[in-house]
PDB file of C-alpha atoms in Angstrom:
ATOM      1  CA  MET A   1     -94.731  26.377 -18.631  1.00  0.00           C
ATOM      2  CA  ARG A   2     -91.854  27.789 -20.638  1.00  0.00           C
ATOM      3  CA  SER A   3     -89.306  25.563 -18.887  1.00  0.00           C
ATOM      4  CA  VAL A   4     -91.499  22.489 -19.452  1.00  0.00           C
ATOM      5  CA  ALA A   5     -91.723  23.297 -23.162  1.00  0.00           C
ATOM      6  CA  VAL A   6     -87.931  23.655 -23.424  1.00  0.00           C
ATOM      7  CA  SER A   7     -87.432  20.284 -21.699  1.00  0.00           C
ATOM      8  CA  LEU A   8     -89.923  18.655 -24.055  1.00  0.00           C
ATOM      9  CA  LEU A   9     -88.222  20.062 -27.141  1.00  0.00           C
ATOM     10  CA  THR A  10     -84.852  18.823 -25.902  1.00  0.00           C
ATOM     11  CA  ALA A  11     -86.255  15.335 -25.374  1.00  0.00           C
ATOM     12  CA  LEU A  12     -87.864  15.269 -28.825  1.00  0.00           C
ATOM     13  CA  SER A  13     -84.588  16.323 -30.450  1.00  0.00           C
ATOM     14  CA  ALA A  14     -82.827  13.447 -28.714  1.00  0.00           C
ATOM     15  CA  LEU A  15     -85.420  11.032 -30.117  1.00  0.00           C
ATOM     16  CA  GLY A  16     -84.684  12.096 -33.683  1.00  0.00           C
ATOM     17  CA  TRP A  17     -87.340  14.726 -34.430  1.00  0.00           C
ATOM     18  CA  SER A  18     -85.482  17.150 -36.663  1.00  0.00           C
ATOM     19  CA  SER A  19     -88.105  19.840 -37.117  1.00  0.00           C
ATOM     20  CA  PHE A  20     -90.657  21.368 -34.786  1.00  0.00           C
ATOM     21  CA  VAL A  21     -92.478  24.647 -34.364  1.00  0.00           C
ATOM     22  CA  GLU A  22     -93.433  26.241 -31.065  1.00  0.00           C
ATOM     23  CA  VAL A  23     -96.828  27.965 -31.483  1.00  0.00           C
ATOM     24  CA  PRO A  24     -98.340  30.378 -28.924  1.00  0.00           C
ATOM     25  CA  VAL A  25    -101.884  29.490 -27.862  1.00  0.00           C
ATOM     26  CA  GLU A  26    -104.518  31.072 -25.650  1.00  0.00           C
ATOM     27  CA  THR A  27    -107.034  29.122 -23.588  1.00  0.00           C
ATOM     28  CA  PRO A  28    -110.240  31.015 -22.695  1.00  0.00           C
ATOM     29  CA  LEU A  29    -111.640  30.717 -19.167  1.00  0.00           C
ATOM     30  CA  GLN A  30    -115.172  31.667 -18.233  1.00  0.00           C
ATOM     31  CA  SER A  31    -115.727  33.982 -15.295  1.00  0.00           C
ATOM     32  CA  LYS A  32    -116.895  32.410 -12.030  1.00  0.00           C
ATOM     33  CA  LEU A  33    -119.755  34.883 -11.649  1.00  0.00           C
ATOM     34  CA  ASP A  34    -122.252  36.075 -14.254  1.00  0.00           C
ATOM     35  CA  VAL A  35    -122.489  39.852 -13.808  1.00  0.00           C
ATOM     36  CA  SER A  36    -124.206  40.630 -17.103  1.00  0.00           C
ATOM     37  CA  ARG A  37    -127.305  41.986 -15.337  1.00  0.00           C
ATOM     38  CA  PHE A  38    -125.280  44.717 -13.595  1.00  0.00           C
ATOM     39  CA  ARG A  39    -124.490  47.967 -15.398  1.00  0.00           C
ATOM     40  CA  ARG A  40    -122.520  49.460 -12.510  1.00  0.00           C
ATOM     41  CA  ILE A  41    -120.037  48.237  -9.939  1.00  0.00           C
ATOM     42  CA  LEU A  42    -119.134  49.806  -6.599  1.00  0.00           C
ATOM     43  CA  ILE A  43    -116.020  49.053  -4.567  1.00  0.00           C
ATOM     44  CA  ALA A  44    -117.525  49.852  -1.177  1.00  0.00           C
ATOM     45  CA  GLY A  45    -114.381  49.515   0.954  1.00  0.00           C
ATOM     46  CA  PHE A  46    -112.987  46.796   3.192  1.00  0.00           C
ATOM     47  CA  VAL A  47    -112.743  45.770   6.810  1.00  0.00           C
ATOM     48  CA  THR A  48    -109.166  45.740   8.126  1.00  0.00           C
ATOM     49  CA  ASP A  49    -107.555  44.985  11.474  1.00  0.00           C
ATOM     50  CA  LEU A  50    -107.375  47.640  14.183  1.00  0.00           C
ATOM     51  CA  GLN A  51    -103.649  48.182  14.260  1.00  0.00           C
ATOM     52  CA  ASP A  52    -101.020  50.644  13.160  1.00  0.00           C
ATOM     53  CA  ALA A  53    -100.392  49.915   9.488  1.00  0.00           C
ATOM     54  CA  ASP A  54     -97.829  51.052   6.945  1.00  0.00           C
ATOM     55  CA  VAL A  55    -100.442  50.719   4.194  1.00  0.00           C
ATOM     56  CA  ASP A  56    -103.986  52.096   4.065  1.00  0.00           C
ATOM     57  CA  LEU A  57    -105.349  48.758   2.873  1.00  0.00           C
ATOM     58  CA  SER A  58    -108.949  49.748   2.224  1.00  0.00           C
ATOM     59  CA  ALA A  59    -108.175  52.923   0.292  1.00  0.00           C
ATOM     60  CA  GLU A  60    -105.260  51.502  -1.723  1.00  0.00           C
ATOM     61  CA  THR A  61    -107.094  48.289  -2.614  1.00  0.00           C
ATOM     62  CA  SER A  62    -110.245  50.173  -3.597  1.00  0.00           C
ATOM     63  CA  ARG A  63    -108.216  52.409  -5.894  1.00  0.00           C
ATOM     64  CA  LEU A  64    -106.373  49.494  -7.538  1.00  0.00           C
ATOM     65  CA  LEU A  65    -109.563  47.516  -8.108  1.00  0.00           C
ATOM     66  CA  GLN A  66    -111.284  50.538  -9.610  1.00  0.00           C
ATOM     67  CA  ASN A  67    -108.392  51.047 -12.044  1.00  0.00           C
ATOM     68  CA  GLN A  68    -108.435  47.395 -13.093  1.00  0.00           C
ATOM     69  CA  LEU A  69    -112.201  47.348 -13.569  1.00  0.00           C
ATOM     70  CA  ARG A  70    -112.108  50.483 -15.721  1.00  0.00           C
ATOM     71  CA  SER A  71    -109.449  48.905 -17.946  1.00  0.00           C
ATOM     72  CA  ASN A  72    -110.806  45.356 -18.161  1.00  0.00           C
ATOM     73  CA  THR A  73    -114.609  45.560 -17.984  1.00  0.00           C
ATOM     74  CA  ARG A  74    -117.411  47.431 -19.675  1.00  0.00           C
ATOM     75  CA  VAL A  75    -119.435  48.151 -16.565  1.00  0.00           C
ATOM     76  CA  GLN A  76    -119.525  51.652 -15.150  1.00  0.00           C
ATOM     77  CA  VAL A  77    -117.170  51.905 -12.178  1.00  0.00           C
ATOM     78  CA  ILE A  78    -118.611  54.129  -9.442  1.00  0.00           C
ATOM     79  CA  GLU A  79    -115.890  56.128  -7.707  1.00  0.00           C
ATOM     80  CA  PRO A  80    -117.109  57.838  -4.523  1.00  0.00           C
ATOM     81  CA  ASP A  81    -114.812  60.306  -2.761  1.00  0.00           C
ATOM     82  CA  ARG A  82    -114.638  57.909   0.177  1.00  0.00           C
ATOM     83  CA  PRO A  83    -115.440  54.174   0.380  1.00  0.00           C
ATOM     84  CA  PRO A  84    -119.022  54.183   1.762  1.00  0.00           C
ATOM     85  CA  LEU A  85    -118.355  51.251   4.089  1.00  0.00           C
ATOM     86  CA  GLN A  86    -115.852  53.386   5.992  1.00  0.00           C
ATOM     87  CA  ASP A  87    -118.531  55.643   7.467  1.00  0.00           C
ATOM     88  CA  ALA A  88    -120.317  52.633   8.961  1.00  0.00           C
ATOM     89  CA  LEU A  89    -117.042  51.272  10.341  1.00  0.00           C
ATOM     90  CA  ASP A  90    -116.261  54.664  11.888  1.00  0.00           C
ATOM     91  CA  ASN A  91    -119.600  54.515  13.680  1.00  0.00           C
ATOM     92  CA  ILE A  92    -118.589  51.176  15.190  1.00  0.00           C
ATOM     93  CA  LEU A  93    -115.330  52.692  16.401  1.00  0.00           C
ATOM     94  CA  ALA A  94    -117.183  55.640  17.907  1.00  0.00           C
ATOM     95  CA  ARG A  95    -119.307  53.260  19.972  1.00  0.00           C
ATOM     96  CA  LEU A  96    -116.152  51.651  21.354  1.00  0.00           C
ATOM     97  CA  ASP A  97    -115.303  55.063  22.849  1.00  0.00           C
ATOM     98  CA  GLU A  98    -111.563  54.661  22.329  1.00  0.00           C
ATOM     99  CA  GLU A  99    -109.010  57.092  20.968  1.00  0.00           C
ATOM    100  CA  GLY A 100    -106.593  55.168  18.783  1.00  0.00           C
ATOM    101  CA  SER A 101    -105.412  52.536  21.268  1.00  0.00           C
ATOM    102  CA  TYR A 102    -107.411  49.309  21.365  1.00  0.00           C
ATOM    103  CA  ALA A 103    -107.212  46.429  23.812  1.00  0.00           C
ATOM    104  CA  SER A 104    -107.880  42.867  22.695  1.00  0.00           C
ATOM    105  CA  GLU A 105    -111.505  43.097  23.885  1.00  0.00           C
ATOM    106  CA  GLU A 106    -112.173  46.157  21.742  1.00  0.00           C
ATOM    107  CA  LYS A 107    -110.550  44.504  18.718  1.00  0.00           C
ATOM    108  CA  GLU A 108    -112.715  41.415  19.148  1.00  0.00           C
ATOM    109  CA  GLN A 109    -115.857  43.519  19.528  1.00  0.00           C
ATOM    110  CA  TYR A 110    -114.974  45.550  16.441  1.00  0.00           C
ATOM    111  CA  ALA A 111    -114.364  42.377  14.409  1.00  0.00           C
ATOM    112  CA  LEU A 112    -117.719  40.907  15.459  1.00  0.00           C
ATOM    113  CA  GLU A 113    -119.666  44.056  14.583  1.00  0.00           C
ATOM    114  CA  ALA A 114    -117.796  44.477  11.304  1.00  0.00           C
ATOM    115  CA  ASP A 115    -118.654  40.889  10.337  1.00  0.00           C
ATOM    116  CA  ARG A 116    -122.316  41.505  11.133  1.00  0.00           C
ATOM    117  CA  LEU A 117    -122.226  44.613   8.966  1.00  0.00           C
ATOM    118  CA  LEU A 118    -120.780  42.688   6.017  1.00  0.00           C
ATOM    119  CA  GLU A 119    -123.625  40.186   6.302  1.00  0.00           C
ATOM    120  CA  ASP A 120    -126.429  42.743   6.793  1.00  0.00           C
ATOM    121  CA  PRO A 121    -128.684  42.656   3.682  1.00  0.00           C
ATOM    122  CA  GLU A 122    -130.613  45.754   4.781  1.00  0.00           C
ATOM    123  CA  PHE A 123    -127.434  47.845   4.967  1.00  0.00           C
ATOM    124  CA  TRP A 124    -126.364  46.824   1.462  1.00  0.00           C
ATOM    125  CA  ARG A 125    -129.855  47.235   0.035  1.00  0.00           C
ATOM    126  CA  LYS A 126    -130.026  50.838   1.281  1.00  0.00           C
ATOM    127  CA  LEU A 127    -126.552  51.494  -0.084  1.00  0.00           C
ATOM    128  CA  GLY A 128    -127.673  50.052  -3.412  1.00  0.00           C
ATOM    129  CA  GLU A 129    -130.602  52.451  -3.568  1.00  0.00           C
ATOM    130  CA  GLU A 130    -128.192  55.348  -3.082  1.00  0.00           C
ATOM    131  CA  TYR A 131    -125.924  54.215  -5.935  1.00  0.00           C
ATOM    132  CA  GLN A 132    -128.571  52.941  -8.397  1.00  0.00           C
ATOM    133  CA  GLN A 133    -128.270  49.244  -7.536  1.00  0.00           C
ATOM    134  CA  PRO A 134    -124.757  48.301  -8.629  1.00  0.00           C
ATOM    135  CA  LEU A 135    -122.861  45.090  -8.023  1.00  0.00           C
ATOM    136  CA  ILE A 136    -121.108  45.785  -4.713  1.00  0.00           C
ATOM    137  CA  VAL A 137    -117.632  44.498  -3.930  1.00  0.00           C
ATOM    138  CA  THR A 138    -116.514  44.574  -0.303  1.00  0.00           C
ATOM    139  CA  GLY A 139    -114.919  42.202   2.199  1.00  0.00           C
ATOM    140  CA  LYS A 140    -111.967  41.856   4.569  1.00  0.00           C
ATOM    141  CA  LEU A 141    -108.257  42.502   4.059  1.00  0.00           C
ATOM    142  CA  GLY A 142    -105.168  41.563   6.017  1.00  0.00           C
ATOM    143  CA  PHE A 143    -101.529  42.506   5.448  1.00  0.00           C
ATOM    144  CA  GLU A 144     -98.670  41.649   7.764  1.00  0.00           C
ATOM    145  CA  GLY A 145     -94.927  41.292   7.856  1.00  0.00           C
ATOM    146  CA  GLN A 146     -93.267  38.209   9.302  1.00  0.00           C
ATOM    147  CA  ASN A 147     -89.740  37.361  10.378  1.00  0.00           C
ATOM    148  CA  ARG A 148     -88.730  34.236   8.469  1.00  0.00           C
ATOM    149  CA  SER A 149     -85.092  34.166   9.594  1.00  0.00           C
ATOM    150  CA  GLY A 150     -83.601  30.754  10.341  1.00  0.00           C
ATOM    151  CA  PHE A 151     -81.185  28.093   9.230  1.00  0.00           C
ATOM    152  CA  GLN A 152     -81.332  27.209   5.556  1.00  0.00           C
ATOM    153  CA  PRO A 153     -79.698  24.214   3.796  1.00  0.00           C
ATOM    154  CA  GLU A 154     -76.564  25.176   1.919  1.00  0.00           C
ATOM    155  CA  GLU A 155     -74.260  23.341  -0.472  1.00  0.00           C
ATOM    156  CA  ARG A 156     -70.691  24.421  -1.193  1.00  0.00           C
ATOM    157  CA  VAL A 157     -67.926  23.008  -3.324  1.00  0.00           C
ATOM    158  CA  MET A 158     -64.651  22.784  -1.411  1.00  0.00           C
ATOM    159  CA  ARG A 159     -61.270  21.256  -2.200  1.00  0.00           C
ATOM    160  CA  ASP A 160     -59.661  18.681   0.038  1.00  0.00           C
ATOM    161  CA  ALA A 161     -55.962  18.361   0.859  1.00  0.00           C
ATOM    162  CA  SER A 162     -55.237  16.773  -2.515  1.00  0.00           C
ATOM    163  CA  GLY A 163     -56.958  19.583  -4.369  1.00  0.00           C
ATOM    164  CA  SER A 164     -59.946  17.494  -5.463  1.00  0.00           C
ATOM    165  CA  PRO A 165     -63.354  19.215  -5.299  1.00  0.00           C
ATOM    166  CA  ARG A 166     -66.030  17.809  -3.042  1.00  0.00           C
ATOM    167  CA  LEU A 167     -69.566  18.852  -2.189  1.00  0.00           C
ATOM    168  CA  VAL A 168     -70.120  19.929   1.408  1.00  0.00           C
ATOM    169  CA  ARG A 169     -73.650  20.196   2.795  1.00  0.00           C
ATOM    170  CA  GLY A 170     -74.538  22.249   5.830  1.00  0.00           C
ATOM    171  CA  ASN A 171     -76.815  24.919   7.262  1.00  0.00           C
ATOM    172  CA  ARG A 172     -76.434  28.682   7.330  1.00  0.00           C
ATOM    173  CA  PHE A 173     -78.455  31.198   9.309  1.00  0.00           C
ATOM    174  CA  MET A 174     -80.205  33.627   6.965  1.00  0.00           C
ATOM    175  CA  GLU A 175     -82.184  36.714   7.803  1.00  0.00           C
ATOM    176  CA  ARG A 176     -85.389  36.703   5.789  1.00  0.00           C
ATOM    177  CA  LYS A 177     -88.532  38.767   5.946  1.00  0.00           C
ATOM    178  CA  GLY A 178     -91.895  37.937   4.482  1.00  0.00           C
ATOM    179  CA  PHE A 179     -95.169  39.707   3.793  1.00  0.00           C
ATOM    180  CA  THR A 180     -98.590  38.098   3.493  1.00  0.00           C
ATOM    181  CA  LEU A 181    -101.682  39.623   1.890  1.00  0.00           C
ATOM    182  CA  SER A 182    -105.075  37.980   2.442  1.00  0.00           C
ATOM    183  CA  ALA A 183    -108.324  39.123   0.864  1.00  0.00           C
ATOM    184  CA  ASP A 184    -111.886  37.918   1.357  1.00  0.00           C
ATOM    185  CA  PHE A 185    -113.975  39.444  -1.426  1.00  0.00           C
ATOM    186  CA  TYR A 186    -117.756  39.655  -1.035  1.00  0.00           C
ATOM    187  CA  PHE A 187    -119.874  40.180  -4.165  1.00  0.00           C
ATOM    188  CA  ILE A 188    -123.283  41.554  -3.210  1.00  0.00           C
ATOM    189  CA  ASP A 189    -126.458  42.091  -5.233  1.00  0.00           C
ATOM    190  CA  SER A 190    -127.456  45.539  -3.982  1.00  0.00           C
ATOM    191  CA  LYS A 191    -131.025  45.120  -5.227  1.00  0.00           C
ATOM    192  CA  THR A 192    -131.658  42.480  -2.568  1.00  0.00           C
ATOM    193  CA  GLY A 193    -128.668  43.104  -0.305  1.00  0.00           C
ATOM    194  CA  GLU A 194    -127.779  39.413  -0.491  1.00  0.00           C
ATOM    195  CA  LEU A 195    -124.317  37.897  -0.875  1.00  0.00           C
ATOM    196  CA  ILE A 196    -124.106  36.152  -4.255  1.00  0.00           C
ATOM    197  CA  HIS A 197    -120.444  35.071  -4.224  1.00  0.00           C
ATOM    198  CA  LYS A 198    -117.459  34.997  -1.902  1.00  0.00           C
ATOM    199  CA  GLU A 199    -113.828  34.385  -2.809  1.00  0.00           C
ATOM    200  CA  ARG A 200    -110.657  34.220  -0.713  1.00  0.00           C
ATOM    201  CA  PHE A 201    -107.129  34.857  -1.999  1.00  0.00           C
ATOM    202  CA  THR A 202    -103.796  34.715  -0.174  1.00  0.00           C
ATOM    203  CA  GLU A 203    -100.412  35.777  -1.511  1.00  0.00           C
ATOM    204  CA  GLU A 204     -96.989  35.720   0.150  1.00  0.00           C
ATOM    205  CA  VAL A 205     -93.549  37.047  -0.750  1.00  0.00           C
ATOM    206  CA  LEU A 206     -90.176  36.455   0.924  1.00  0.00           C
ATOM    207  CA  TYR A 207     -87.074  38.649   0.754  1.00  0.00           C
ATOM    208  CA  GLY A 208     -83.448  37.770   1.393  1.00  0.00           C
ATOM    209  CA  GLU A 209     -81.144  39.366   3.921  1.00  0.00           C
ATOM    210  CA  ARG A 210     -79.712  41.858   1.430  1.00  0.00           C
ATOM    211  CA  GLN A 211     -83.049  43.079   0.102  1.00  0.00           C
ATOM    212  CA  ARG A 212     -84.490  46.221   1.641  1.00  0.00           C
ATOM    213  CA  ILE A 213     -88.122  46.410   0.586  1.00  0.00           C
ATOM    214  CA  SER A 214     -90.716  48.720   2.111  1.00  0.00           C
ATOM    215  CA  PRO A 215     -94.107  47.343   3.214  1.00  0.00           C
ATOM    216  CA  LEU A 216     -95.827  49.504   0.593  1.00  0.00           C
ATOM    217  CA  SER A 217     -93.675  48.082  -2.212  1.00  0.00           C
ATOM    218  CA  SER A 218     -94.408  44.558  -0.991  1.00  0.00           C
ATOM    219  CA  TYR A 219     -98.130  45.314  -0.926  1.00  0.00           C
ATOM    220  CA  PHE A 220     -98.097  46.436  -4.567  1.00  0.00           C
ATOM    221  CA  GLU A 221     -96.075  43.370  -5.576  1.00  0.00           C
ATOM    222  CA  LEU A 222     -98.611  41.076  -3.908  1.00  0.00           C
ATOM    223  CA  MET A 223    -101.554  42.940  -5.419  1.00  0.00           C
ATOM    224  CA  ASP A 224    -100.035  42.473  -8.885  1.00  0.00           C
ATOM    225  CA  ARG A 225    -100.311  38.734  -8.295  1.00  0.00           C
ATOM    226  CA  LEU A 226    -103.787  38.908  -6.809  1.00  0.00           C
ATOM    227  CA  LEU A 227    -105.512  41.184  -9.320  1.00  0.00           C
ATOM    228  CA  PRO A 228    -105.784  38.644 -12.199  1.00  0.00           C
ATOM    229  CA  ASN A 229    -107.490  36.210  -9.795  1.00  0.00           C
ATOM    230  CA  PHE A 230    -109.919  38.896  -8.711  1.00  0.00           C
ATOM    231  CA  LEU A 231    -110.750  39.804 -12.301  1.00  0.00           C
ATOM    232  CA  GLY A 232    -111.242  36.127 -13.107  1.00  0.00           C
ATOM    233  CA  VAL A 233    -114.258  36.083 -10.808  1.00  0.00           C
ATOM    234  CA  ILE A 234    -116.253  38.579 -12.885  1.00  0.00           C
ATOM    235  CA  THR A 235    -114.600  38.698 -16.327  1.00  0.00           C
ATOM    236  CA  PRO A 236    -113.499  35.983 -18.797  1.00  0.00           C
ATOM    237  CA  GLN A 237    -109.741  35.426 -18.831  1.00  0.00           C
ATOM    238  CA  ARG A 238    -107.215  33.937 -21.252  1.00  0.00           C
ATOM    239  CA  ILE A 239    -104.285  31.757 -20.231  1.00  0.00           C
ATOM    240  CA  ARG A 240    -101.308  32.086 -22.567  1.00  0.00           C
ATOM    241  CA  GLY A 241     -99.101  29.115 -23.306  1.00  0.00           C
ATOM    242  CA  THR A 242     -97.339  27.263 -26.130  1.00  0.00           C
ATOM    243  CA  ARG A 243     -97.990  24.173 -28.256  1.00  0.00           C
ATOM    244  CA  VAL A 244     -95.333  22.177 -30.073  1.00  0.00           C
ATOM    245  CA  LEU A 245     -96.006  21.101 -33.694  1.00  0.00           C
ATOM    246  CA  LEU A 246     -93.743  18.357 -35.048  1.00  0.00           C
ATOM    247  CA  HIS A 247     -92.661  17.850 -38.664  1.00  0.00           C
TER     248      HIS A 247
END
């Protein structure tokens, strides 16, 4: 938006406008979900893939969401020692009778049972009774690294035999790595156990060949982008921009 404003001001100057003022403005946005009837909110934990991970997605995401809700909402944020969904997920793993190494069949079975748990009103209603009927936030998370190396277009200025510059187009192989964070957030009325809203967000970041970024650092960078969208579901937001006044 800033670059658009600069381009507009340049164009207006060329047309003869000698005086203008750039004024900051804020546009209010209503939340997608009315949560005024809830006095408490519980981040219950999240379903993640059964694989070795560099980031404890459920625990880290629960902690970040709790911090944001404390700072940006007036509802009481319940902070259990352990996300309560995790106990139920551990019970599913115990039934698979595996010890840390899962074949594709076990992963599929786990995913099916975890999905059924997320959509089980009775489970969430009982959990709501335990925590005094809060708004419950849960869902599914995914985080993965990807090799995005390949040939990229490149332009270079070179000089010919006479010394004149010329533009040369070609391709150069570049090593690039990317990380993707996906989040399916479920908002559940714990009084009834029913799902009242569902929202999906996906964020991606790419790094060049000279950048050495850890998966954890990438996760936090992606969460910084995702958190305002999450908050926009349950709290009013303001979009900051500029308006040009001409004289």
